[in-house]
Coordinates of C-alpha atoms in Angstrom, one line a residue:
Chain A
M26 CA -93.7 -56.7 -6.2
K27 CA -96.9 -54.5 -5.8
F28 CA -98.5 -54.0 -2.3
L29 CA -102.3 -55.0 -2.0
S30 CA -104.4 -52.1 -1.5
P31 CA -105.9 -51.4 1.8
N32 CA -109.3 -52.0 -0.5
A33 CA -108.4 -55.4 -0.9
V34 CA -106.9 -56.3 2.0
K35 CA -110.4 -55.5 3.0
A36 CA -112.2 -57.2 0.5
Y37 CA -109.9 -60.5 0.6
T38 CA -110.3 -60.6 4.6
K39 CA -113.5 -61.2 4.7
L40 CA -113.2 -64.2 2.7
A41 CA -112.1 -65.6 6.1
Q42 CA -115.8 -66.1 6.7
K43 CA -118.3 -68.4 4.9
K44 CA -121.0 -66.0 3.9
Y45 CA -118.5 -63.9 1.9
R46 CA -116.8 -66.9 0.4
L47 CA -120.3 -67.6 -0.1
D48 CA -121.4 -63.9 -1.6
E49 CA -118.2 -64.1 -3.6
R50 CA -117.3 -67.0 -5.0
K51 CA -113.9 -66.8 -3.9
F52 CA -111.6 -68.6 -1.1
L53 CA -108.2 -68.5 0.3
V54 CA -105.6 -71.3 0.6
E55 CA -102.5 -71.0 2.9
G56 CA -99.3 -72.3 2.7
V57 CA -96.3 -73.2 -0.1
H58 CA -98.3 -76.8 -0.6
L59 CA -101.8 -75.6 -1.4
V60 CA -100.6 -72.6 -3.3
E61 CA -98.9 -74.9 -5.6
E62 CA -101.2 -77.5 -5.9
A63 CA -103.8 -74.3 -6.9
L64 CA -101.4 -73.0 -9.1
N65 CA -100.8 -76.3 -10.8
S66 CA -104.5 -77.0 -11.4
D67 CA -107.2 -75.9 -13.5
W68 CA -108.7 -74.0 -11.2
V69 CA -108.3 -70.3 -11.6
V70 CA -106.2 -68.3 -9.2
E71 CA -106.8 -64.8 -9.0
A72 CA -103.8 -63.3 -6.6
V73 CA -101.3 -64.7 -4.4
I74 CA -100.4 -62.7 -1.6
V75 CA -96.9 -63.3 0.3
N76 CA -96.1 -61.2 3.1
E77 CA -92.9 -58.5 3.9
R78 CA -90.3 -61.1 4.6
G79 CA -92.1 -64.1 6.2
F80 CA -92.1 -66.4 2.6
V81 CA -89.1 -65.1 1.4
K82 CA -87.3 -66.4 4.2
E83 CA -88.9 -69.7 5.3
V84 CA -89.3 -71.4 1.7
G85 CA -86.3 -69.7 -0.3
G86 CA -88.4 -67.3 -3.0
L87 CA -91.1 -67.3 -5.4
E88 CA -89.1 -68.7 -8.1
R89 CA -90.2 -72.3 -8.0
L90 CA -93.7 -71.9 -8.0
N91 CA -95.7 -71.5 -11.5
I92 CA -97.2 -67.8 -11.2
A93 CA -98.6 -67.1 -14.7
Q94 CA -98.3 -63.4 -15.7
T95 CA -102.1 -62.8 -15.5
I96 CA -102.4 -63.7 -11.9
G97 CA -102.5 -60.9 -9.5
L98 CA -98.7 -61.0 -7.2
Y99 CA -98.7 -59.1 -4.4
E100 CA -96.6 -58.0 -1.1
C101 CA -98.3 -57.1 2.2
P102 CA -97.4 -56.0 5.8
E103 CA -97.2 -58.6 8.3
K104 CA -100.3 -57.0 10.7
D105 CA -102.7 -57.2 7.4
F106 CA -101.0 -60.4 6.1
R107 CA -102.6 -62.1 9.9
K108 CA -106.0 -61.0 8.5
L109 CA -105.5 -63.3 5.8
T110 CA -104.0 -66.3 7.5
D111 CA -106.1 -69.1 9.8
T112 CA -102.9 -70.6 11.1
V113 CA -100.4 -69.6 14.0
S114 CA -97.4 -69.8 12.2
S115 CA -97.8 -68.8 8.8
Q116 CA -95.9 -69.6 5.9
G117 CA -96.3 -66.2 4.6
I118 CA -98.2 -67.0 1.5
V119 CA -101.9 -67.3 0.9
A120 CA -104.0 -67.3 -2.7
V121 CA -107.2 -66.1 -3.5
V122 CA -109.0 -68.8 -5.6
K123 CA -112.1 -68.7 -7.6
K124 CA -114.8 -71.3 -6.9
K125 CA -114.9 -74.1 -9.3
E126 CA -118.8 -75.0 -9.4
Y127 CA -120.9 -77.4 -11.4
S128 CA -124.1 -77.7 -12.5
A129 CA -125.4 -81.3 -11.8
E130 CA -125.4 -82.3 -15.5
Q131 CA -121.6 -81.1 -15.5
F132 CA -121.3 -83.4 -12.6
W133 CA -122.6 -86.7 -13.5
K134 CA -121.0 -86.2 -17.0
M135 CA -117.5 -86.4 -15.8
F136 CA -118.1 -90.2 -14.7
S137 CA -117.7 -93.6 -16.8
S138 CA -119.5 -96.8 -16.9
Q139 CA -116.6 -97.4 -13.8
A140 CA -116.5 -95.0 -10.6
I141 CA -116.6 -95.0 -7.5
L142 CA -117.6 -91.9 -5.7
V143 CA -117.7 -90.9 -1.8
A144 CA -121.0 -88.9 -0.4
M145 CA -120.2 -87.1 2.8
D146 CA -123.6 -86.7 4.8
D147 CA -123.8 -84.6 7.4
V148 CA -119.9 -85.1 8.5
A149 CA -118.9 -82.1 10.3
D150 CA -115.7 -82.0 11.6
P151 CA -113.7 -80.2 8.9
G152 CA -110.5 -82.6 9.6
N153 CA -112.7 -85.8 8.5
V154 CA -114.0 -83.8 5.5
G155 CA -110.7 -83.0 4.8
T156 CA -109.0 -86.6 5.5
I157 CA -111.6 -88.4 3.7
L158 CA -110.9 -86.0 0.8
R159 CA -107.2 -86.6 1.0
T160 CA -108.0 -90.7 0.8
C161 CA -110.1 -90.6 -2.5
D162 CA -107.4 -88.4 -4.1
W163 CA -104.7 -91.4 -3.2
F164 CA -107.0 -94.2 -4.3
G165 CA -108.1 -92.3 -7.1
V166 CA -112.1 -91.9 -6.4
S167 CA -113.7 -90.4 -9.5
G168 CA -115.8 -87.8 -7.5
A169 CA -117.0 -86.9 -4.1
L170 CA -120.2 -85.3 -2.7
L171 CA -120.5 -83.1 0.2
S172 CA -124.3 -82.6 1.7
N173 CA -125.3 -79.3 2.7
D174 CA -125.3 -79.8 6.5
S175 CA -121.6 -80.9 6.2
V176 CA -118.9 -78.4 7.2
E177 CA -118.2 -76.2 3.7
L178 CA -115.5 -77.1 1.4
F179 CA -113.8 -74.2 1.6
N180 CA -113.5 -73.7 5.3
P181 CA -110.0 -73.0 5.7
K182 CA -109.1 -76.4 8.2
V183 CA -110.8 -78.6 5.5
L184 CA -108.7 -77.2 2.7
R185 CA -105.6 -77.8 4.8
S186 CA -106.6 -81.6 5.7
T187 CA -107.3 -82.2 2.0
M188 CA -103.6 -81.4 1.4
G189 CA -104.6 -80.0 -2.3
A190 CA -107.1 -83.1 -2.9
V191 CA -109.6 -80.5 -3.1
F192 CA -107.9 -79.7 -6.8
H193 CA -107.7 -83.4 -8.0
L194 CA -110.9 -84.3 -7.7
P195 CA -114.5 -83.0 -8.4
V196 CA -116.7 -82.3 -5.3
F197 CA -119.7 -81.3 -5.8
Q198 CA -120.7 -79.5 -2.5
D199 CA -123.3 -78.0 -0.7
V200 CA -125.6 -80.2 -2.2
D201 CA -129.3 -81.7 -1.2
L202 CA -127.7 -85.3 -0.9
P203 CA -131.1 -87.7 -1.1
S204 CA -132.2 -86.2 -4.1
M205 CA -128.9 -86.2 -5.9
L206 CA -128.7 -89.9 -5.0
D207 CA -131.9 -90.1 -6.2
F208 CA -131.1 -88.9 -9.6
A209 CA -127.6 -91.0 -9.5
K210 CA -129.7 -94.1 -9.1
T211 CA -131.2 -93.4 -12.7
I212 CA -128.0 -93.7 -14.1
G213 CA -126.7 -97.0 -12.7
F214 CA -125.1 -96.1 -9.4
R215 CA -125.7 -98.3 -6.8
I216 CA -126.0 -96.3 -2.9
I217 CA -123.8 -98.1 -0.4
V218 CA -124.1 -96.8 3.1
T219 CA -122.2 -97.8 6.0
V220 CA -123.4 -98.6 9.6
I221 CA -122.2 -100.3 12.2
G222 CA -122.6 -104.5 12.9
A223 CA -125.8 -104.8 10.9
G224 CA -124.4 -104.5 7.0
T225 CA -122.7 -107.0 4.8
A226 CA -119.4 -107.7 5.7
L227 CA -117.1 -105.8 3.7
G228 CA -114.7 -108.6 2.8
R229 CA -117.7 -110.6 1.5
Y230 CA -119.4 -107.4 -0.6
A231 CA -118.7 -107.2 -4.4
F232 CA -118.6 -103.2 -5.1
P233 CA -120.9 -102.5 -8.3
A234 CA -119.2 -100.5 -11.3
R235 CA -120.5 -97.8 -10.3
S236 CA -120.8 -97.6 -6.6
I237 CA -121.9 -94.3 -4.0
I238 CA -120.0 -95.1 -0.6
V239 CA -122.1 -92.9 1.7
L240 CA -120.4 -91.7 5.3
G241 CA -122.6 -90.7 7.7
N242 CA -122.4 -88.0 10.6
E243 CA -119.9 -88.8 13.4
A244 CA -122.6 -89.0 16.1
R245 CA -125.5 -89.8 14.2
G246 CA -124.6 -91.9 11.4
I247 CA -126.9 -92.0 7.9
S248 CA -129.7 -89.4 8.0
P249 CA -132.8 -91.1 7.8
A250 CA -133.6 -89.5 4.2
V251 CA -130.3 -91.4 2.7
Q252 CA -131.1 -94.5 4.5
R253 CA -134.1 -94.9 2.6
L254 CA -132.4 -94.6 -0.8
A255 CA -129.5 -97.4 0.1
D256 CA -129.3 -100.1 -2.1
D257 CA -126.8 -102.2 0.0
S258 CA -125.4 -101.5 3.6
I259 CA -122.2 -102.7 4.8
S260 CA -120.1 -103.2 7.8
I261 CA -116.5 -103.3 9.0
P262 CA -116.0 -105.9 11.0
K263 CA -115.1 -105.5 15.0
Y264 CA -113.0 -107.5 16.9
G265 CA -112.4 -105.1 20.0
K266 CA -114.3 -103.0 22.4
A267 CA -114.9 -99.7 20.6
E268 CA -118.2 -98.2 20.1
S269 CA -117.4 -96.8 16.7
L270 CA -114.8 -96.1 14.1
N271 CA -113.5 -92.6 13.1
V272 CA -115.6 -92.1 9.9
G273 CA -112.2 -91.1 7.7
I274 CA -110.6 -94.7 9.2
A275 CA -113.6 -96.3 7.9
C276 CA -114.0 -94.3 4.9
G277 CA -109.5 -95.4 4.2
I278 CA -110.9 -99.3 4.6
I279 CA -113.8 -98.8 2.6
I280 CA -112.5 -96.9 -0.3
H281 CA -109.1 -99.6 0.0
A282 CA -110.9 -102.5 -0.1
A283 CA -113.2 -101.0 -3.3
S284 CA -110.0 -100.2 -5.2
T285 CA -108.4 -103.3 -4.5
Q286 CA -111.1 -105.9 -5.4
Chain B
M280 CA -121.5 -84.3 47.9
K281 CA -118.5 -82.5 49.3
F282 CA -116.8 -79.5 48.1
L283 CA -113.3 -80.1 46.6
S284 CA -110.7 -78.4 48.9
P285 CA -109.1 -74.8 47.4
N286 CA -105.7 -77.2 48.3
A287 CA -107.2 -79.8 46.2
V288 CA -108.6 -78.0 43.6
K289 CA -104.6 -76.3 42.8
A290 CA -103.1 -79.7 42.9
Y291 CA -105.7 -81.3 40.3
T292 CA -105.2 -78.2 38.0
K293 CA -101.5 -78.7 37.8
L294 CA -102.3 -82.2 36.1
A295 CA -103.3 -80.1 33.0
Q296 CA -99.6 -79.8 32.8
K297 CA -97.5 -82.7 31.0
K298 CA -94.8 -82.0 33.7
Y299 CA -97.0 -82.2 37.0
R300 CA -98.5 -85.6 35.4
L301 CA -95.1 -86.9 35.1
D302 CA -94.6 -86.2 38.9
E303 CA -97.6 -87.1 40.3
R304 CA -98.3 -90.1 37.9
K305 CA -102.2 -89.3 37.6
F306 CA -104.1 -87.5 34.6
L307 CA -107.5 -86.2 34.4
V308 CA -110.0 -87.4 31.9
E309 CA -113.1 -85.3 31.2
G310 CA -116.6 -86.0 29.9
V311 CA -119.2 -88.9 30.6
H312 CA -117.9 -91.1 28.1
L313 CA -114.6 -91.2 29.2
V314 CA -115.3 -91.0 32.6
E315 CA -117.3 -93.7 32.5
E316 CA -114.7 -95.6 30.7
A317 CA -112.2 -95.1 33.6
L318 CA -114.7 -96.0 36.4
N319 CA -115.5 -99.2 34.2
S320 CA -112.0 -100.1 33.8
D321 CA -109.2 -101.7 36.1
W322 CA -107.7 -98.6 36.4
V323 CA -107.7 -96.4 39.4
V324 CA -110.2 -93.7 39.6
E325 CA -108.8 -91.1 42.9
A326 CA -111.8 -88.7 42.2
V327 CA -114.5 -87.9 40.2
I328 CA -115.4 -84.1 40.2
V329 CA -118.5 -82.6 38.8
N330 CA -119.3 -79.1 38.7
E331 CA -122.1 -77.2 40.5
R332 CA -125.0 -77.6 38.2
G333 CA -123.3 -78.3 34.5
F334 CA -123.2 -81.8 35.2
V335 CA -126.8 -83.0 36.4
K336 CA -128.1 -80.7 34.2
E337 CA -126.5 -81.8 30.8
V338 CA -127.2 -85.9 31.2
G339 CA -129.3 -86.2 33.7
G340 CA -127.7 -87.2 37.1
L341 CA -124.9 -89.4 38.5
E342 CA -126.9 -92.3 39.0
R343 CA -126.0 -94.4 35.8
L344 CA -122.4 -94.0 37.0
N345 CA -120.6 -96.8 38.7
I346 CA -119.0 -94.9 41.1
A347 CA -117.4 -97.2 44.1
Q348 CA -117.8 -95.7 47.9
T349 CA -113.9 -95.3 48.2
I350 CA -113.4 -92.9 45.2
G351 CA -113.6 -89.5 46.3
L352 CA -116.8 -87.6 44.6
Y353 CA -116.5 -83.9 44.7
E354 CA -118.7 -80.7 43.8
C355 CA -116.7 -77.8 43.1
P356 CA -118.0 -74.2 41.6
E357 CA -117.6 -73.5 38.0
K358 CA -115.0 -71.1 38.1
D359 CA -112.4 -73.8 39.4
F360 CA -113.9 -76.4 37.5
R361 CA -113.0 -74.6 34.4
K362 CA -109.2 -74.9 35.5
L363 CA -109.5 -78.8 35.3
T364 CA -110.9 -78.8 31.7
D365 CA -109.5 -78.6 28.2
T366 CA -112.6 -78.0 26.4
V367 CA -114.8 -75.5 25.9
S368 CA -118.0 -76.7 26.1
S369 CA -117.5 -79.1 28.8
Q370 CA -120.2 -81.4 30.1
G371 CA -119.3 -80.9 33.7
I372 CA -117.8 -84.0 34.8
V373 CA -113.6 -84.9 35.4
A374 CA -112.0 -87.9 37.1
V375 CA -108.6 -88.1 38.5
V376 CA -106.9 -91.4 37.4
K377 CA -103.7 -92.8 38.2
K378 CA -101.7 -93.8 35.7
K379 CA -101.1 -97.5 34.8
E380 CA -97.3 -98.1 34.6
Y381 CA -95.7 -101.6 33.1
S382 CA -92.3 -102.6 33.4
A383 CA -90.8 -104.3 30.1
E384 CA -91.4 -107.6 31.5
Q385 CA -95.0 -107.0 32.5
F386 CA -95.7 -105.6 29.3
W387 CA -94.4 -108.4 27.3
K388 CA -95.9 -111.0 29.0
M389 CA -99.3 -109.7 28.2
F390 CA -99.4 -111.4 24.7
S391 CA -100.1 -114.5 23.2
S392 CA -97.9 -116.4 20.2
Q393 CA -100.7 -114.8 18.2
A394 CA -100.7 -110.7 18.7
I395 CA -101.0 -108.1 16.4
L396 CA -98.9 -105.1 18.2
V397 CA -99.0 -101.5 16.7
A398 CA -95.9 -99.1 17.8
M399 CA -96.1 -95.4 17.1
D400 CA -92.7 -93.9 15.7
D401 CA -92.5 -89.9 16.8
V402 CA -96.4 -89.7 16.1
A403 CA -96.9 -86.2 16.6
D404 CA -100.3 -85.0 15.9
P405 CA -103.1 -85.6 19.1
G406 CA -105.8 -86.7 17.1
N407 CA -103.8 -89.0 15.3
V408 CA -102.4 -90.9 18.5
G409 CA -106.1 -91.2 19.7
T410 CA -107.5 -92.4 16.6
I411 CA -104.9 -94.8 16.0
L412 CA -105.7 -96.5 19.7
R413 CA -109.2 -96.2 18.9
T414 CA -108.8 -98.1 16.0
C415 CA -106.5 -100.7 17.1
D416 CA -109.3 -100.7 19.6
W417 CA -112.0 -102.0 17.2
F418 CA -109.9 -104.3 15.9
G419 CA -108.5 -105.7 19.3
V420 CA -105.1 -105.1 18.1
S421 CA -103.3 -106.7 21.3
G422 CA -101.3 -103.8 22.9
A423 CA -99.3 -100.6 21.5
L424 CA -96.4 -98.8 21.8
L425 CA -95.5 -94.9 22.1
S426 CA -92.3 -93.8 21.5
N427 CA -90.9 -91.1 23.9
D428 CA -90.5 -88.5 21.1
S429 CA -94.6 -89.3 19.9
V430 CA -97.2 -87.3 21.9
E431 CA -97.9 -88.0 25.2
L432 CA -100.4 -90.8 26.0
F433 CA -102.1 -88.7 28.9
N434 CA -102.7 -85.3 26.7
P435 CA -106.1 -84.2 27.2
K436 CA -106.3 -84.7 23.1
V437 CA -104.7 -88.0 23.1
L438 CA -107.6 -88.8 25.6
R439 CA -110.4 -87.5 23.8
S440 CA -109.5 -89.1 20.7
T441 CA -108.9 -92.6 21.9
M442 CA -112.6 -92.5 22.7
G443 CA -111.8 -94.6 25.8
A444 CA -109.2 -97.2 24.3
V445 CA -107.0 -95.9 26.1
F446 CA -108.7 -98.2 29.2
H447 CA -109.2 -101.3 26.7
L448 CA -105.5 -102.0 25.5
P449 CA -102.4 -102.2 27.4
V450 CA -100.2 -99.3 25.8
F451 CA -96.7 -98.7 26.7
Q452 CA -95.7 -95.2 26.6
D453 CA -92.9 -93.1 26.4
V454 CA -90.5 -95.9 25.2
D455 CA -87.2 -95.9 23.8
L456 CA -89.1 -97.6 20.5
P457 CA -85.6 -99.3 19.0
S458 CA -84.5 -100.8 22.1
M459 CA -88.3 -101.9 22.4
L460 CA -88.5 -103.0 19.2
D461 CA -84.4 -104.8 19.3
F462 CA -86.0 -107.1 22.0
A463 CA -89.6 -108.1 20.7
K464 CA -87.2 -109.1 17.8
T465 CA -85.6 -112.0 20.5
I466 CA -89.7 -113.3 21.5
G467 CA -90.2 -114.2 17.9
F468 CA -92.4 -110.8 17.2
R469 CA -91.6 -109.4 13.2
I470 CA -90.9 -105.7 12.9
I471 CA -92.9 -103.9 10.0
V472 CA -92.4 -100.9 8.6
T473 CA -95.1 -99.0 6.2
V474 CA -93.4 -96.7 3.8
I475 CA -95.1 -94.9 0.8
G476 CA -94.5 -96.7 -2.8
A477 CA -91.7 -99.0 -2.3
G478 CA -92.5 -102.1 0.4
T479 CA -94.6 -105.2 -0.3
A480 CA -98.1 -104.4 -1.7
L481 CA -100.3 -104.6 1.2
G482 CA -102.6 -107.4 -0.7
R483 CA -99.5 -109.4 -0.3
Y484 CA -98.3 -109.6 1.9
A485 CA -99.0 -112.1 4.8
F486 CA -98.8 -111.0 8.6
P487 CA -96.9 -113.2 10.8
A488 CA -98.5 -114.8 14.0
R489 CA -96.2 -111.8 16.1
S490 CA -96.3 -108.8 14.6
I491 CA -95.5 -105.1 15.3
I492 CA -96.8 -102.8 12.9
V493 CA -94.8 -99.6 12.7
L494 CA -96.2 -96.2 12.2
G495 CA -94.1 -93.2 11.7
N496 CA -94.0 -89.5 12.0
E497 CA -96.5 -87.3 10.0
A498 CA -94.1 -85.7 7.8
R499 CA -90.7 -87.7 8.1
G500 CA -92.0 -91.0 8.1
I501 CA -90.1 -93.9 9.8
S502 CA -86.7 -93.2 11.9
P503 CA -83.3 -94.4 10.6
A504 CA -82.9 -96.3 13.9
V505 CA -86.6 -98.1 13.6
Q506 CA -85.8 -98.8 9.7
R507 CA -82.8 -100.7 10.9
L508 CA -84.8 -103.2 12.6
A509 CA -87.7 -103.7 10.4
D510 CA -87.8 -107.6 9.2
D511 CA -90.6 -106.0 6.0
S512 CA -91.8 -103.3 4.4
I513 CA -95.4 -102.7 3.3
S514 CA -96.9 -100.0 1.2
I515 CA -101.0 -99.4 0.3
P516 CA -101.1 -99.4 -3.2
K517 CA -102.1 -95.6 -5.0
Y518 CA -103.9 -95.1 -7.7
G519 CA -104.6 -91.4 -7.4
K520 CA -102.6 -88.2 -7.1
A521 CA -102.3 -87.2 -3.1
E522 CA -98.3 -87.6 -1.8
S523 CA -99.4 -89.3 1.4
L524 CA -102.0 -90.7 3.6
N525 CA -102.7 -89.4 6.9
V526 CA -100.8 -91.6 9.0
G527 CA -104.6 -92.9 11.2
I528 CA -105.8 -94.0 7.5
A529 CA -103.1 -96.0 6.9
C530 CA -103.3 -97.7 10.4
G531 CA -107.1 -98.5 9.7
I532 CA -106.5 -99.7 6.4
I533 CA -103.5 -101.9 7.4
I534 CA -104.9 -103.4 10.8
H535 CA -108.4 -104.3 8.8
A536 CA -106.1 -106.2 6.5
A537 CA -103.9 -107.6 9.2
S538 CA -107.3 -108.8 11.4
T539 CA -109.3 -110.1 8.4
Q540 CA -106.6 -112.1 6.6

């Protein structure tokens, strides 16, 4: 195994910052599970980097990973490796992955006449965005949209919370959500927003064949620009005292209802 | 307003540690919303502490809080205040609250013949425990049980994620879950565990009048000792690729189903 050059350490370390992820169109994934998901997906993995001893010790070697000959495999000293990781107790393995980017045309072409999508409108918490995508992945949601004021998809905490979902379903991120939804309506999607109290009770709502379920900001809910585009509003019944539900929980309940109707 | 004495600062600062919360049977809550929920509940608030300027500036004074004459109201310098808080950007207000503790007899007496309870079996993540309680609160779940190997209820991150639910529904924490469930069965509760794949599909399950829904550890699921006590196993249908659902999301979907059936 080759050692990662000091220049490569420098270049890859920068990917910890959003600015450089934007410029380079690459990002880091960390830990055996996520690296494995990346390797088994159709995303392009540029390099797999392990620390001197940690990885081999903790998870028993690289043999079980599907690392193609064309992928650079590097070792690096612990002190450099630490700059590449976001977690305190790392499993000693990271991968550098190229972003998969879509044109609007490519994105919308992927969906059949029966498709549920989830759109996030200014969802700010990385754990919420990741958990929402993980939930979409469980229920086989066709795709997701992430507004340009939401947290970035390639943020390490988001990636970790997705548990690999990012490699399973198409996510169009950094989008101007109102204009995307406006277009979606012209190709037969209905825009369904989730609100507290005032919408149709979830159990009484029949999801259309092409549905986009929009989830709003944790504190402010759906933005006015998106609200104006909504075809339907739905609400989850409340029987207790809490003022609101966590946005990920609301998402899970709604997607379960939409998938099993 | 009196200044908090150096001795009181010292004593209350210790409540940031679980060990002292156990000894003193008190805990700290932080931020306007949680302090307000504590003051409006039937829990005993021992003191409300504000920092020199922060609180008044940020949220416009103490007038709107329901602070009884009998509750100590103190001010303290920023450098001391910081020791009492767990968050980086504090709202400048904390309260010292006495734990509400139940005997098993008192706890079980609270429930009618129609009652859904949620039990957490070694749930480790503070955000998950808090979000589960917040969800229970939304759906009007009658009570919750938290096993002695789960994260502690009075952990600041748990309290924050509950959004005040801790003051709304009875939570019996630090319990030996198998023996509690064993007793619950003798008073007509059915024990329902959630498993991946192998259980009755959620949509086909009719929740009994007295149900305890048990949620397991994030990585290992339900413990063998609890599994042996289960009357029924249920599963959430999966249509996509994710290996699992977040435990809070699973909880939301199941409680919604149980509450609306």
